[in-house]
Amino acid sequence: LWQITGPGIIRPSYLFGTMHLLCPDQLVVTEAIEAAIEQTEQIYLEIDMDDPDLHRKMQKGMLLPQGKTLPDYCTANTFSTIDSFFNYQAHIPTEPYLTYKPMVLMQALYVTMLGCQPASWERTLSEMAADQHKEILGLETIEMQLKLFDSIPFSRQMEWIKVYAGNVENMTTEFQKMVRMYQTEQVDSLLQMIKKSPEFNEYSDQLLDERNRNWVEQIVVLAPGNPIFFAVGAGHLGGKSGVVQLLRDKGFKVTAVK
């Protein structure tokens, strides 16, 4: 959790790093988080979780083109490796996923590595905002997020899933390390580990840096107007191209809240 002060800001805003997949006992709402939300007037997440049409947009955007299935985007060997892992190791049938884009199957794989039914910071923060009658908004739209993943060849995404499925024990260990880094607020180390994963290693500019720049352009306009609680994935905070440093580069003071 970081406090944002600086040019034009009368009442501070806050920047919080979420992790999209955590077990329920790993998601801890601290007194500092509660206080920051109470002191702000709006909540900005990556996307507007308040959008009544969100579920429909997600469902539509996650489907493959009509007539296409996942095996159409990879070799028979790649799909066999993935199919065997899900059916015989993870005990998750692949059949329900065949008409969905690879990112949906990837999400199921992440949940397997997590080893529990995940909790959601986005849902938790949305509920806290609703309890306090505060507006929830988004720094980008679900359409923008879906378009981002659509810009990466589905065949490449299937290869990433194969890498995870063929090396799941090591990948699970690495994933748990990331969770511990998140819990101990090691944002720079967390970023470096995220960038080692297949998808971020190849597409870090699209998935991280470009989005960071877009978000900061909005934050510098929004923060001076009203005190806002901004919450984005913790992997976007650290490093020279992270949201914290980009805000500092623009003259804002970004201070860790203990």
PDB file of C-alpha atoms in Angstrom:
ATOM      1  CA  LEU A   1       0.000   0.000   0.000  1.00  0.00           C
ATOM      2  CA  TRP A   2       1.365   3.424  -1.041  1.00  0.00           C
ATOM      3  CA  GLN A   3       0.213   6.979  -0.365  1.00  0.00           C
ATOM      4  CA  ILE A   4       0.225   9.431  -3.287  1.00  0.00           C
ATOM      5  CA  THR A   5       0.788  13.120  -2.638  1.00  0.00           C
ATOM      6  CA  GLY A   6       2.225  15.932  -4.720  1.00  0.00           C
ATOM      7  CA  PRO A   7       1.302  18.601  -7.267  1.00  0.00           C
ATOM      8  CA  GLY A   8      -2.331  19.669  -6.924  1.00  0.00           C
ATOM      9  CA  ILE A   9      -3.240  16.958  -4.418  1.00  0.00           C
ATOM     10  CA  ILE A  10      -5.020  18.357  -1.358  1.00  0.00           C
ATOM     11  CA  ARG A  11      -6.103  15.030   0.159  1.00  0.00           C
ATOM     12  CA  PRO A  12      -3.881  12.000  -0.541  1.00  0.00           C
ATOM     13  CA  SER A  13      -4.815   9.117  -2.791  1.00  0.00           C
ATOM     14  CA  TYR A  14      -3.617   5.549  -2.331  1.00  0.00           C
ATOM     15  CA  LEU A  15      -2.097   2.895  -4.580  1.00  0.00           C
ATOM     16  CA  PHE A  16      -2.545  -0.758  -3.634  1.00  0.00           C
ATOM     17  CA  GLY A  17      -1.034  -3.840  -5.230  1.00  0.00           C
ATOM     18  CA  THR A  18      -3.335  -6.835  -5.544  1.00  0.00           C
ATOM     19  CA  MET A  19      -2.585 -10.429  -6.463  1.00  0.00           C
ATOM     20  CA  HIS A  20      -5.221 -11.949  -8.685  1.00  0.00           C
ATOM     21  CA  LEU A  21      -4.886 -15.459  -7.244  1.00  0.00           C
ATOM     22  CA  LEU A  22      -4.582 -16.042  -3.499  1.00  0.00           C
ATOM     23  CA  CYS A  23      -5.950 -18.577  -1.062  1.00  0.00           C
ATOM     24  CA  PRO A  24      -8.554 -17.100   1.332  1.00  0.00           C
ATOM     25  CA  ASP A  25      -6.158 -17.170   4.308  1.00  0.00           C
ATOM     26  CA  GLN A  26      -3.563 -15.245   2.265  1.00  0.00           C
ATOM     27  CA  LEU A  27      -5.882 -12.322   1.540  1.00  0.00           C
ATOM     28  CA  VAL A  28      -5.581 -10.063   4.579  1.00  0.00           C
ATOM     29  CA  VAL A  29      -7.408  -6.735   4.802  1.00  0.00           C
ATOM     30  CA  THR A  30      -5.218  -4.725   7.154  1.00  0.00           C
ATOM     31  CA  GLU A  31      -6.237  -1.717   9.238  1.00  0.00           C
ATOM     32  CA  ALA A  32      -4.140   0.454   6.903  1.00  0.00           C
ATOM     33  CA  ILE A  33      -6.134  -0.732   3.871  1.00  0.00           C
ATOM     34  CA  GLU A  34      -9.431  -0.138   5.686  1.00  0.00           C
ATOM     35  CA  ALA A  35      -8.321   3.346   6.715  1.00  0.00           C
ATOM     36  CA  ALA A  36      -7.160   4.213   3.187  1.00  0.00           C
ATOM     37  CA  ILE A  37     -10.501   3.178   1.685  1.00  0.00           C
ATOM     38  CA  GLU A  38     -12.392   5.170   4.342  1.00  0.00           C
ATOM     39  CA  GLN A  39     -10.326   8.271   3.502  1.00  0.00           C
ATOM     40  CA  THR A  40     -10.969   8.079  -0.252  1.00  0.00           C
ATOM     41  CA  GLU A  41     -14.067   8.835  -2.296  1.00  0.00           C
ATOM     42  CA  GLN A  42     -13.737   6.418  -5.221  1.00  0.00           C
ATOM     43  CA  ILE A  43     -12.156   3.033  -5.948  1.00  0.00           C
ATOM     44  CA  TYR A  44     -10.368   2.480  -9.248  1.00  0.00           C
ATOM     45  CA  LEU A  45      -9.572  -1.146 -10.127  1.00  0.00           C
ATOM     46  CA  GLU A  46      -8.022  -2.388 -13.364  1.00  0.00           C
ATOM     47  CA  ILE A  47     -11.560  -2.791 -14.701  1.00  0.00           C
ATOM     48  CA  ASP A  48     -14.938  -1.579 -13.478  1.00  0.00           C
ATOM     49  CA  MET A  49     -16.263  -4.497 -11.432  1.00  0.00           C
ATOM     50  CA  ASP A  50     -19.527  -2.553 -10.994  1.00  0.00           C
ATOM     51  CA  ASP A  51     -20.400  -2.793 -14.694  1.00  0.00           C
ATOM     52  CA  PRO A  52     -23.746  -4.677 -14.833  1.00  0.00           C
ATOM     53  CA  ASP A  53     -22.804  -5.974 -18.282  1.00  0.00           C
ATOM     54  CA  LEU A  54     -19.359  -7.233 -17.229  1.00  0.00           C
ATOM     55  CA  HIS A  55     -20.199 -10.943 -17.049  1.00  0.00           C
ATOM     56  CA  ARG A  56     -21.824 -10.955 -20.484  1.00  0.00           C
ATOM     57  CA  LYS A  57     -18.888  -9.101 -22.033  1.00  0.00           C
ATOM     58  CA  MET A  58     -16.413 -11.531 -20.452  1.00  0.00           C
ATOM     59  CA  GLN A  59     -18.328 -14.608 -21.590  1.00  0.00           C
ATOM     60  CA  LYS A  60     -18.584 -13.300 -25.135  1.00  0.00           C
ATOM     61  CA  GLY A  61     -14.959 -12.173 -25.255  1.00  0.00           C
ATOM     62  CA  MET A  62     -13.558 -15.473 -23.978  1.00  0.00           C
ATOM     63  CA  LEU A  63     -15.077 -17.616 -26.721  1.00  0.00           C
ATOM     64  CA  LEU A  64     -13.032 -18.726 -29.725  1.00  0.00           C
ATOM     65  CA  PRO A  65     -14.305 -17.861 -33.215  1.00  0.00           C
ATOM     66  CA  GLN A  66     -17.286 -20.005 -34.168  1.00  0.00           C
ATOM     67  CA  GLY A  67     -16.284 -23.444 -35.364  1.00  0.00           C
ATOM     68  CA  LYS A  68     -12.822 -23.285 -33.782  1.00  0.00           C
ATOM     69  CA  THR A  69     -11.523 -25.301 -30.813  1.00  0.00           C
ATOM     70  CA  LEU A  70      -8.248 -25.235 -28.879  1.00  0.00           C
ATOM     71  CA  PRO A  71      -6.616 -28.121 -30.837  1.00  0.00           C
ATOM     72  CA  ASP A  72      -6.850 -25.918 -33.942  1.00  0.00           C
ATOM     73  CA  TYR A  73      -4.215 -23.625 -32.438  1.00  0.00           C
ATOM     74  CA  CYS A  74      -1.471 -26.107 -31.583  1.00  0.00           C
ATOM     75  CA  THR A  75       0.214 -29.301 -32.693  1.00  0.00           C
ATOM     76  CA  ALA A  76      -1.256 -32.677 -31.795  1.00  0.00           C
ATOM     77  CA  ASN A  77       1.708 -33.261 -29.473  1.00  0.00           C
ATOM     78  CA  THR A  78       1.146 -29.992 -27.625  1.00  0.00           C
ATOM     79  CA  PHE A  79      -2.539 -30.648 -27.106  1.00  0.00           C
ATOM     80  CA  SER A  80      -1.857 -34.250 -26.011  1.00  0.00           C
ATOM     81  CA  THR A  81       0.531 -33.004 -23.299  1.00  0.00           C
ATOM     82  CA  ILE A  82      -1.990 -30.422 -22.098  1.00  0.00           C
ATOM     83  CA  ASP A  83      -4.938 -32.811 -22.261  1.00  0.00           C
ATOM     84  CA  SER A  84      -3.090 -35.538 -20.335  1.00  0.00           C
ATOM     85  CA  PHE A  85      -2.062 -33.134 -17.596  1.00  0.00           C
ATOM     86  CA  PHE A  86      -5.539 -31.724 -17.056  1.00  0.00           C
ATOM     87  CA  ASN A  87      -7.394 -35.016 -17.244  1.00  0.00           C
ATOM     88  CA  TYR A  88      -5.005 -37.296 -15.350  1.00  0.00           C
ATOM     89  CA  GLN A  89      -2.982 -35.045 -13.013  1.00  0.00           C
ATOM     90  CA  ALA A  90      -5.228 -32.074 -12.309  1.00  0.00           C
ATOM     91  CA  HIS A  91      -8.426 -34.141 -12.732  1.00  0.00           C
ATOM     92  CA  ILE A  92     -10.011 -31.330 -14.729  1.00  0.00           C
ATOM     93  CA  PRO A  93     -11.674 -32.427 -17.993  1.00  0.00           C
ATOM     94  CA  THR A  94     -10.532 -30.280 -20.916  1.00  0.00           C
ATOM     95  CA  GLU A  95     -13.725 -30.809 -22.919  1.00  0.00           C
ATOM     96  CA  PRO A  96     -15.660 -27.859 -21.365  1.00  0.00           C
ATOM     97  CA  TYR A  97     -12.750 -25.553 -22.257  1.00  0.00           C
ATOM     98  CA  LEU A  98     -12.340 -26.496 -25.914  1.00  0.00           C
ATOM     99  CA  THR A  99     -14.373 -23.622 -27.350  1.00  0.00           C
ATOM    100  CA  TYR A 100     -12.803 -21.017 -25.040  1.00  0.00           C
ATOM    101  CA  LYS A 101      -9.641 -19.017 -25.650  1.00  0.00           C
ATOM    102  CA  PRO A 102      -6.392 -20.336 -24.125  1.00  0.00           C
ATOM    103  CA  MET A 103      -6.397 -17.770 -21.303  1.00  0.00           C
ATOM    104  CA  VAL A 104      -9.406 -19.538 -19.744  1.00  0.00           C
ATOM    105  CA  LEU A 105      -7.506 -22.834 -19.611  1.00  0.00           C
ATOM    106  CA  MET A 106      -4.461 -20.954 -18.296  1.00  0.00           C
ATOM    107  CA  GLN A 107      -6.573 -19.590 -15.458  1.00  0.00           C
ATOM    108  CA  ALA A 108      -7.647 -23.120 -14.532  1.00  0.00           C
ATOM    109  CA  LEU A 109      -3.975 -24.104 -14.506  1.00  0.00           C
ATOM    110  CA  TYR A 110      -3.116 -21.247 -12.145  1.00  0.00           C
ATOM    111  CA  VAL A 111      -5.862 -22.361  -9.764  1.00  0.00           C
ATOM    112  CA  THR A 112      -4.393 -25.886  -9.813  1.00  0.00           C
ATOM    113  CA  MET A 113      -0.968 -24.492  -8.862  1.00  0.00           C
ATOM    114  CA  LEU A 114      -2.526 -22.400  -6.102  1.00  0.00           C
ATOM    115  CA  GLY A 115      -4.008 -25.518  -4.527  1.00  0.00           C
ATOM    116  CA  CYS A 116      -7.217 -23.962  -3.198  1.00  0.00           C
ATOM    117  CA  GLN A 117     -10.391 -22.210  -4.257  1.00  0.00           C
ATOM    118  CA  PRO A 118      -9.013 -18.699  -4.784  1.00  0.00           C
ATOM    119  CA  ALA A 119     -10.126 -15.533  -3.073  1.00  0.00           C
ATOM    120  CA  SER A 120     -10.284 -12.267  -5.009  1.00  0.00           C
ATOM    121  CA  TRP A 121      -8.959  -8.852  -3.993  1.00  0.00           C
ATOM    122  CA  GLU A 122     -11.113  -7.297  -6.685  1.00  0.00           C
ATOM    123  CA  ARG A 123     -14.280  -8.820  -5.259  1.00  0.00           C
ATOM    124  CA  THR A 124     -13.236  -7.994  -1.681  1.00  0.00           C
ATOM    125  CA  LEU A 125     -12.492  -4.354  -2.513  1.00  0.00           C
ATOM    126  CA  SER A 126     -15.724  -4.067  -4.505  1.00  0.00           C
ATOM    127  CA  GLU A 127     -17.719  -5.327  -1.531  1.00  0.00           C
ATOM    128  CA  MET A 128     -15.957  -2.880   0.808  1.00  0.00           C
ATOM    129  CA  ALA A 129     -16.716  -0.028  -1.606  1.00  0.00           C
ATOM    130  CA  ALA A 130     -20.369  -1.065  -1.854  1.00  0.00           C
ATOM    131  CA  ASP A 131     -20.671  -1.190   1.950  1.00  0.00           C
ATOM    132  CA  GLN A 132     -19.419   2.400   2.087  1.00  0.00           C
ATOM    133  CA  HIS A 133     -21.512   3.499  -0.914  1.00  0.00           C
ATOM    134  CA  LYS A 134     -18.416   4.398  -2.918  1.00  0.00           C
ATOM    135  CA  GLU A 135     -18.224   4.342  -6.691  1.00  0.00           C
ATOM    136  CA  ILE A 136     -16.101   1.677  -8.396  1.00  0.00           C
ATOM    137  CA  LEU A 137     -14.444   2.550 -11.696  1.00  0.00           C
ATOM    138  CA  GLY A 138     -11.812   1.056 -13.988  1.00  0.00           C
ATOM    139  CA  LEU A 139      -8.480   2.240 -15.410  1.00  0.00           C
ATOM    140  CA  GLU A 140      -9.220   0.143 -18.484  1.00  0.00           C
ATOM    141  CA  THR A 141     -12.178  -1.783 -19.880  1.00  0.00           C
ATOM    142  CA  ILE A 142     -12.726  -5.527 -20.085  1.00  0.00           C
ATOM    143  CA  GLU A 143     -12.710  -5.100 -23.867  1.00  0.00           C
ATOM    144  CA  MET A 144      -9.196  -3.641 -23.641  1.00  0.00           C
ATOM    145  CA  GLN A 145      -7.985  -6.569 -21.532  1.00  0.00           C
ATOM    146  CA  LEU A 146      -9.514  -9.127 -23.880  1.00  0.00           C
ATOM    147  CA  LYS A 147      -8.036  -7.355 -26.914  1.00  0.00           C
ATOM    148  CA  LEU A 148      -4.626  -7.463 -25.231  1.00  0.00           C
ATOM    149  CA  PHE A 149      -4.690 -11.255 -24.963  1.00  0.00           C
ATOM    150  CA  ASP A 150      -6.161 -11.559 -28.456  1.00  0.00           C
ATOM    151  CA  SER A 151      -3.096  -9.709 -29.784  1.00  0.00           C
ATOM    152  CA  ILE A 152      -0.866 -12.586 -28.633  1.00  0.00           C
ATOM    153  CA  PRO A 153      -1.132 -15.582 -31.020  1.00  0.00           C
ATOM    154  CA  PHE A 154      -3.281 -18.325 -29.529  1.00  0.00           C
ATOM    155  CA  SER A 155      -0.714 -20.865 -30.747  1.00  0.00           C
ATOM    156  CA  ARG A 156       1.892 -19.159 -28.534  1.00  0.00           C
ATOM    157  CA  GLN A 157      -0.463 -19.172 -25.563  1.00  0.00           C
ATOM    158  CA  MET A 158      -1.015 -22.914 -26.022  1.00  0.00           C
ATOM    159  CA  GLU A 159       2.763 -23.433 -25.964  1.00  0.00           C
ATOM    160  CA  TRP A 160       2.928 -21.586 -22.641  1.00  0.00           C
ATOM    161  CA  ILE A 161       0.263 -23.878 -21.195  1.00  0.00           C
ATOM    162  CA  LYS A 162       2.273 -26.871 -22.416  1.00  0.00           C
ATOM    163  CA  VAL A 163       5.386 -25.537 -20.641  1.00  0.00           C
ATOM    164  CA  TYR A 164       3.447 -25.153 -17.383  1.00  0.00           C
ATOM    165  CA  ALA A 165       1.716 -28.529 -17.715  1.00  0.00           C
ATOM    166  CA  GLY A 166       4.976 -30.336 -18.484  1.00  0.00           C
ATOM    167  CA  ASN A 167       6.794 -28.760 -15.543  1.00  0.00           C
ATOM    168  CA  VAL A 168       4.014 -28.222 -13.047  1.00  0.00           C
ATOM    169  CA  GLU A 169       5.938 -29.096  -9.870  1.00  0.00           C
ATOM    170  CA  ASN A 170       8.666 -26.509 -10.493  1.00  0.00           C
ATOM    171  CA  MET A 171       6.109 -23.964 -11.712  1.00  0.00           C
ATOM    172  CA  THR A 172       4.014 -24.503  -8.564  1.00  0.00           C
ATOM    173  CA  THR A 173       7.088 -23.940  -6.379  1.00  0.00           C
ATOM    174  CA  GLU A 174       7.851 -20.713  -8.269  1.00  0.00           C
ATOM    175  CA  PHE A 175       4.228 -19.617  -7.965  1.00  0.00           C
ATOM    176  CA  GLN A 176       4.273 -20.133  -4.189  1.00  0.00           C
ATOM    177  CA  LYS A 177       7.497 -18.084  -4.015  1.00  0.00           C
ATOM    178  CA  MET A 178       5.662 -15.245  -5.756  1.00  0.00           C
ATOM    179  CA  VAL A 179       2.860 -15.456  -3.203  1.00  0.00           C
ATOM    180  CA  ARG A 180       5.393 -15.178  -0.348  1.00  0.00           C
ATOM    181  CA  MET A 181       7.061 -12.192  -2.051  1.00  0.00           C
ATOM    182  CA  TYR A 182       3.658 -10.565  -2.334  1.00  0.00           C
ATOM    183  CA  GLN A 183       2.879 -11.184   1.329  1.00  0.00           C
ATOM    184  CA  THR A 184       6.222  -9.630   2.367  1.00  0.00           C
ATOM    185  CA  GLU A 185       5.777  -6.692  -0.065  1.00  0.00           C
ATOM    186  CA  GLN A 186       8.900  -7.382  -2.136  1.00  0.00           C
ATOM    187  CA  VAL A 187       7.526  -5.639  -5.224  1.00  0.00           C
ATOM    188  CA  ASP A 188      10.804  -5.453  -7.174  1.00  0.00           C
ATOM    189  CA  SER A 189      11.658  -9.118  -6.554  1.00  0.00           C
ATOM    190  CA  LEU A 190       8.080 -10.077  -7.417  1.00  0.00           C
ATOM    191  CA  LEU A 191       8.341  -8.254 -10.740  1.00  0.00           C
ATOM    192  CA  GLN A 192      11.599 -10.026 -11.616  1.00  0.00           C
ATOM    193  CA  MET A 193      10.040 -13.409 -10.886  1.00  0.00           C
ATOM    194  CA  ILE A 194       6.905 -12.580 -12.888  1.00  0.00           C
ATOM    195  CA  LYS A 195       9.074 -11.641 -15.860  1.00  0.00           C
ATOM    196  CA  LYS A 196      10.668 -15.113 -15.781  1.00  0.00           C
ATOM    197  CA  SER A 197       7.312 -16.771 -16.532  1.00  0.00           C
ATOM    198  CA  PRO A 198       6.831 -17.718 -20.205  1.00  0.00           C
ATOM    199  CA  GLU A 199       4.123 -15.199 -21.037  1.00  0.00           C
ATOM    200  CA  PHE A 200       5.685 -12.175 -19.328  1.00  0.00           C
ATOM    201  CA  ASN A 201       9.178 -13.053 -20.540  1.00  0.00           C
ATOM    202  CA  GLU A 202       8.002 -12.604 -24.130  1.00  0.00           C
ATOM    203  CA  TYR A 203       5.324  -9.941 -23.817  1.00  0.00           C
ATOM    204  CA  SER A 204       6.233  -7.854 -20.747  1.00  0.00           C
ATOM    205  CA  ASP A 205       5.919  -4.568 -22.650  1.00  0.00           C
ATOM    206  CA  GLN A 206       2.348  -5.331 -23.735  1.00  0.00           C
ATOM    207  CA  LEU A 207       1.220  -7.005 -20.522  1.00  0.00           C
ATOM    208  CA  LEU A 208       2.989  -4.708 -18.054  1.00  0.00           C
ATOM    209  CA  ASP A 209       4.907  -1.615 -19.217  1.00  0.00           C
ATOM    210  CA  GLU A 210       2.472  -0.206 -21.766  1.00  0.00           C
ATOM    211  CA  ARG A 211      -0.452  -0.596 -19.392  1.00  0.00           C
ATOM    212  CA  ASN A 212       1.541   1.023 -16.562  1.00  0.00           C
ATOM    213  CA  ARG A 213       2.144   4.082 -18.721  1.00  0.00           C
ATOM    214  CA  ASN A 214      -1.548   4.290 -19.662  1.00  0.00           C
ATOM    215  CA  TRP A 215      -2.668   4.001 -16.042  1.00  0.00           C
ATOM    216  CA  VAL A 216      -0.218   6.641 -14.790  1.00  0.00           C
ATOM    217  CA  GLU A 217      -1.472   9.134 -17.385  1.00  0.00           C
ATOM    218  CA  GLN A 218      -4.921   8.720 -15.826  1.00  0.00           C
ATOM    219  CA  ILE A 219      -3.778   8.715 -12.195  1.00  0.00           C
ATOM    220  CA  VAL A 220      -1.934  12.054 -12.527  1.00  0.00           C
ATOM    221  CA  VAL A 221      -5.170  13.635 -13.771  1.00  0.00           C
ATOM    222  CA  LEU A 222      -7.551  11.900 -11.356  1.00  0.00           C
ATOM    223  CA  ALA A 223      -5.612  12.102  -8.051  1.00  0.00           C
ATOM    224  CA  PRO A 224      -5.578  15.923  -7.761  1.00  0.00           C
ATOM    225  CA  GLY A 225      -9.367  16.018  -8.148  1.00  0.00           C
ATOM    226  CA  ASN A 226     -10.516  13.580  -5.461  1.00  0.00           C
ATOM    227  CA  PRO A 227      -8.842  11.204  -3.012  1.00  0.00           C
ATOM    228  CA  ILE A 228      -8.934   7.832  -4.802  1.00  0.00           C
ATOM    229  CA  PHE A 229      -7.983   4.267  -3.854  1.00  0.00           C
ATOM    230  CA  PHE A 230      -6.247   2.761  -6.902  1.00  0.00           C
ATOM    231  CA  ALA A 231      -5.786  -1.023  -6.900  1.00  0.00           C
ATOM    232  CA  VAL A 232      -3.866  -2.865  -9.627  1.00  0.00           C
ATOM    233  CA  GLY A 233      -1.835  -6.060  -9.819  1.00  0.00           C
ATOM    234  CA  ALA A 234       1.295  -5.859  -7.638  1.00  0.00           C
ATOM    235  CA  GLY A 235       3.431  -6.871 -10.621  1.00  0.00           C
ATOM    236  CA  HIS A 236       2.707  -3.433 -12.083  1.00  0.00           C
ATOM    237  CA  LEU A 237       4.194  -1.505  -9.149  1.00  0.00           C
ATOM    238  CA  GLY A 238       7.926  -2.309  -9.052  1.00  0.00           C
ATOM    239  CA  GLY A 239      10.858  -1.542 -11.325  1.00  0.00           C
ATOM    240  CA  LYS A 240      11.856   1.474 -13.417  1.00  0.00           C
ATOM    241  CA  SER A 241       8.753   1.091 -15.586  1.00  0.00           C
ATOM    242  CA  GLY A 242       6.404   0.368 -12.679  1.00  0.00           C
ATOM    243  CA  VAL A 243       3.559   2.615 -11.585  1.00  0.00           C
ATOM    244  CA  VAL A 244       5.358   3.775  -8.408  1.00  0.00           C
ATOM    245  CA  GLN A 245       8.473   4.992 -10.246  1.00  0.00           C
ATOM    246  CA  LEU A 246       6.500   6.466 -13.148  1.00  0.00           C
ATOM    247  CA  LEU A 247       4.467   8.563 -10.701  1.00  0.00           C
ATOM    248  CA  ARG A 248       7.671   9.717  -8.995  1.00  0.00           C
ATOM    249  CA  ASP A 249       9.121  10.616 -12.394  1.00  0.00           C
ATOM    250  CA  LYS A 250       6.152  12.956 -12.847  1.00  0.00           C
ATOM    251  CA  GLY A 251       6.868  14.745  -9.581  1.00  0.00           C
ATOM    252  CA  PHE A 252       4.522  12.903  -7.239  1.00  0.00           C
ATOM    253  CA  LYS A 253       5.568  11.611  -3.821  1.00  0.00           C
ATOM    254  CA  VAL A 254       4.721   7.933  -3.458  1.00  0.00           C
ATOM    255  CA  THR A 255       5.318   6.671   0.071  1.00  0.00           C
ATOM    256  CA  ALA A 256       4.924   3.131   1.406  1.00  0.00           C
ATOM    257  CA  VAL A 257       2.274   2.844   4.122  1.00  0.00           C
ATOM    258  CA  LYS A 258       3.183   0.485   6.946  1.00  0.00           C
TER     259      LYS A 258
END
